[in-house]
């Protein structure tokens, strides 16, 4: 299963600035002092949403001791084209089908959308997905269905301590790039342009990046982090665990399947995350 060319690229740390202001979404408190303002915040300051945890007085520095700044951050929208191998009413049936494909190089990723849908791989272009779908049908007698996975574009205005904002910005940057990098790595491995050891080295670097970013999120926001921050941290952690499984894979086909699995986990996770922010 193939996608585009491999681009060797480490996760950069950068600040995003100067984006045009779009409709703002999701009013949340970010740990000790950082705030994501919702759409109405452009017009007036709003009280905190019910149920949002606030730091206690003992945890809160004196106002004059806290350095704060404001940033605008955009999570860009994307559409990926995934190959669906089957849809099932039960998780057990889906898992059985998924496992039979994983040993053959497909992700076997299960996404719950009404039914349990077993996905093989995802591609940035419809043409690439259709080309692989034709190969599966002609060469392997596998009938796949093309399905879209869409990540909504969300723009947030952040106000808080610089180290909090930078930690969250870097986490979003890494998640934004992960799907593309894993897709390129999987394609290069499938085509024989990347050997197993090179692929494993790239995966170790990616795993270490995710682990470090999760540690920074935890350190900056602590136990009282709001759900949106916790969800971002949870996605970083679950992807790190999936990359660990890929590193332990035996054989090139299984390694390729594990990379495709992590890529689908990332892009589906980000699609669900931005959908939740858009509610």
C-alpha positions as a printed Julia matrix, in Angstrom:
279×3 Matrix{Float64}:
   0.0     0.0    0.0
   1.63    3.2   -1.17
   1.37    6.93  -0.68
   3.7     9.82  -1.59
   7.45   10.25  -1.37
   9.33    9.95   1.88
  10.28   13.3    3.34
  12.87   13.01   6.08
  11.8    15.63   8.57
  12.11   16.02  12.33
   9.35   17.65  14.26
  10.33   21.32  14.38
   9.56   23.56  17.31
   8.09   26.79  16.04
   5.66   29.45  16.97
   2.77   30.11  14.64
   1.8    33.71  14.32
   0.02   36.06  11.97
  -2.81   33.76  10.96
  -6.1    35.39   9.96
  -8.71   35.29  12.7
 -11.49   32.78  12.04
 -14.47   31.84  14.15
 -13.19   30.84  17.56
 -14.2    27.62  19.23
 -14.2    25.88  22.62
 -14.04   28.01  25.78
 -11.74   26.24  28.23
  -9.36   26.99  31.08
  -5.83   25.73  30.34
  -4.39   24.69  33.69
  -2.83   27.39  35.84
  -3.64   30.55  33.95
  -3.93   29.79  30.23
  -7.32   30.27  28.58
  -8.77   29.17  25.24
 -11.48   31.67  24.41
 -14.6    30.71  22.55
 -16.29   32.47  19.65
 -17.97   35.11  21.82
 -14.69   36.1   23.47
 -13.99   38.46  20.55
 -16.91   40.55  21.74
 -16.57   40.36  25.52
 -14.84   38.46  28.28
 -17.02   35.55  29.37
 -17.12   33.7   32.69
 -15.59   30.24  32.82
 -17.77   27.43  31.57
 -19.5    25.31  34.24
 -17.49   22.33  35.34
 -14.09   23.67  34.3
 -11.49   23.09  37.0
  -9.7    26.12  38.41
  -6.38   26.1   40.27
  -6.63   26.59  44.01
  -5.37   29.77  45.66
  -2.35   27.84  46.96
  -1.39   26.86  43.4
  -1.88   30.3   41.86
   1.08   32.73  41.86
   0.47   36.35  42.71
  -0.81   38.25  39.62
   2.32   40.38  39.41
   4.5    37.24  39.34
   2.75   35.68  36.35
   3.94   36.52  32.85
   1.12   36.15  30.34
   0.76   36.57  26.61
  -1.8    36.01  23.88
  -1.39   33.88  20.76
  -3.62   32.75  17.93
  -3.26   29.12  16.89
  -4.85   27.37  13.9
  -5.28   23.63  13.56
  -5.57   23.32   9.77
  -8.23   21.27   8.07
  -7.44   18.13   6.07
  -9.2    15.39   4.16
  -7.61   11.95   3.99
  -8.77    9.09   1.78
  -8.88    5.74   3.56
  -9.46    2.23   2.23
 -12.14    0.38   4.17
 -11.91   -3.41   4.14
 -15.16   -4.14   5.94
 -17.83   -2.85   8.32
 -19.17   -4.96  11.2
 -21.85   -4.75  13.86
 -19.65   -6.21  16.6
 -16.17   -5.34  17.82
 -15.25   -9.03  17.92
 -16.03   -9.58  14.24
 -14.16   -6.41  13.28
 -11.09   -7.43  15.3
 -11.04  -10.88  13.72
 -11.12   -9.35  10.24
  -8.56   -6.7   11.13
  -6.07   -9.23  12.48
  -6.25  -11.28   9.28
  -5.12   -8.21   7.29
  -2.36   -7.02   9.63
  -0.04   -9.89   8.78
  -0.38   -8.9    5.12
   0.77   -5.31   5.6
  -2.56   -3.53   6.13
  -3.23   -1.42   9.21
  -6.31   -3.27  10.41
  -7.32   -0.09  12.25
 -10.85   -0.2   13.64
 -12.85    3.04  13.69
 -16.28    3.2   15.3
 -18.73    5.16  13.17
 -22.07    3.51  13.74
 -20.48    0.22  12.7
 -16.96   -1.01  13.41
 -15.04   -0.12  10.25
 -11.76   -1.87   9.42
  -9.34    0.44   7.61
  -6.28   -0.62   5.61
  -4.42    2.67   5.06
  -5.0     6.34   4.34
  -3.67    8.64   1.62
  -3.43   12.39   1.17
  -4.82   12.22  -2.37
  -7.87   10.47  -3.78
  -5.87    9.36  -6.82
  -3.32    7.5   -4.67
  -6.07    5.79  -2.7
  -7.9     4.74  -5.86
  -4.69    3.38  -7.39
  -4.06    1.16  -4.35
  -7.72    0.12  -4.29
  -7.37   -1.06  -7.89
  -4.2    -3.01  -7.04
  -5.94   -4.74  -4.15
  -8.8    -5.79  -6.37
  -6.7    -6.91  -9.35
  -3.73   -8.49  -7.56
  -5.22   -9.73  -4.29
  -8.96  -10.04  -4.96
  -9.71   -7.67  -2.08
 -12.62   -5.31  -2.58
 -12.04   -2.12  -0.62
 -14.27    0.94  -0.32
 -12.98    4.5   -0.43
 -13.97    6.59   2.57
 -13.01   10.11   3.66
 -11.62   11.15   7.03
 -11.95   14.9    7.52
 -10.25   17.08  10.11
 -12.04   20.39  10.59
 -10.05   23.62  10.66
 -10.15   25.25  14.09
  -8.68   28.57  15.17
  -8.07   29.27  18.86
  -6.99   32.37  20.76
  -4.76   31.4   23.66
  -3.92   33.57  26.65
  -1.65   32.34  29.41
   1.88   31.68  30.56
   4.34   31.5   27.64
   5.68   28.09  28.65
   2.13   26.65  28.71
   1.3    28.06  25.3
   4.58   26.85  23.81
   4.1    23.32  25.18
   0.61   23.12  23.7
   1.71   24.69  20.4
   4.56   22.17  20.04
   2.22   19.27  20.81
  -0.19   20.4   18.1
   2.71   20.84  15.67
   3.89   17.27  16.25
   0.39   15.8   15.88
  -0.15   17.85  12.72
   2.97   16.41  11.08
   2.76   12.84  12.37
   0.17   11.51   9.9
   2.11   12.83   6.9
   5.45   11.54   8.12
   4.13    8.07   8.92
   2.35    7.86   5.56
   5.58    8.73   3.76
   7.6     6.28   5.86
   5.12    3.47   5.2
   5.15    4.14   1.46
   8.95    4.21   1.31
   9.15    0.95   3.26
   6.58   -0.7    0.96
   8.52    0.37  -2.13
  11.82   -0.87  -0.73
  13.32    2.63  -0.72
  13.79    2.52   3.05
  15.25   -0.47   4.86
  14.0    -1.83   8.16
  16.76   -0.34  10.29
  16.28    3.14   8.85
  12.54    2.88   9.46
  13.09    1.76  13.05
  15.47    4.65  13.67
  12.86    7.13  12.39
  10.18    5.56  14.6
  12.39    5.78  17.7
  12.95    9.48  17.07
   9.21   10.06  16.62
   8.36    8.09  19.74
  10.9    10.0   21.82
   9.48   13.3   20.54
   5.93   12.32  21.51
   7.04   11.11  24.94
   8.88   14.36  25.64
   5.92   16.46  24.52
   3.55   14.5   26.77
   5.89   15.09  29.72
   5.92   18.82  28.99
   2.12   18.98  28.84
   1.89   17.2   32.2
   4.52   19.45  33.77
   2.92   22.68  32.57
  -0.75   21.9   33.25
  -0.66   19.35  36.06
  -3.6    17.36  37.34
  -6.08   20.19  36.88
  -5.66   20.41  33.11
  -8.99   20.83  31.27
 -10.36   18.06  29.11
  -9.09   19.53  25.83
  -5.51   19.53  27.1
  -5.89   16.07  28.63
  -7.21   14.75  25.32
  -4.21   16.14  23.45
  -1.88   14.55  26.01
  -3.73   11.24  25.8
  -3.34   11.19  22.01
   0.4    11.85  22.34
   0.68    8.98  24.81
  -1.38    6.48  22.81
   0.61    7.24  19.66
   3.85    6.74  21.56
   2.62    3.32  22.69
   1.66    2.4   19.11
   5.13    3.34  17.9
   6.57    1.1   20.61
   4.52   -1.76  19.18
   5.81   -0.95  15.71
   9.39   -1.05  17.01
   8.75   -4.56  18.34
   7.2    -5.82  15.08
   8.68   -8.93  13.5
   9.06   -8.81   9.73
   8.77   -5.96   7.24
   5.1    -6.58   6.42
   4.05   -6.39  10.06
   6.24   -3.33  10.59
   4.53   -1.63   7.66
   1.13   -2.56   9.07
   2.02   -1.08  12.46
   3.17    2.17  10.86
  -0.09    2.43   8.89
  -2.0     1.7   12.1
  -0.26    4.55  13.96
  -0.87    6.9   11.05
  -4.6     6.13  11.02
  -4.71    6.43  14.8
  -3.18    9.9   14.54
  -5.36   11.27  11.77
  -8.58    9.77  13.18
  -7.63   11.06  16.62
  -7.08   14.58  15.29
 -10.32   14.45  13.29
 -12.24   13.49  16.43
 -10.37   16.07  18.51
 -11.15   19.01  16.21
 -14.76   17.82  15.87
 -15.08   17.97  19.65
 -13.63   21.49  19.74
 -16.09   22.55  17.05
 -19.17   21.52  19.05
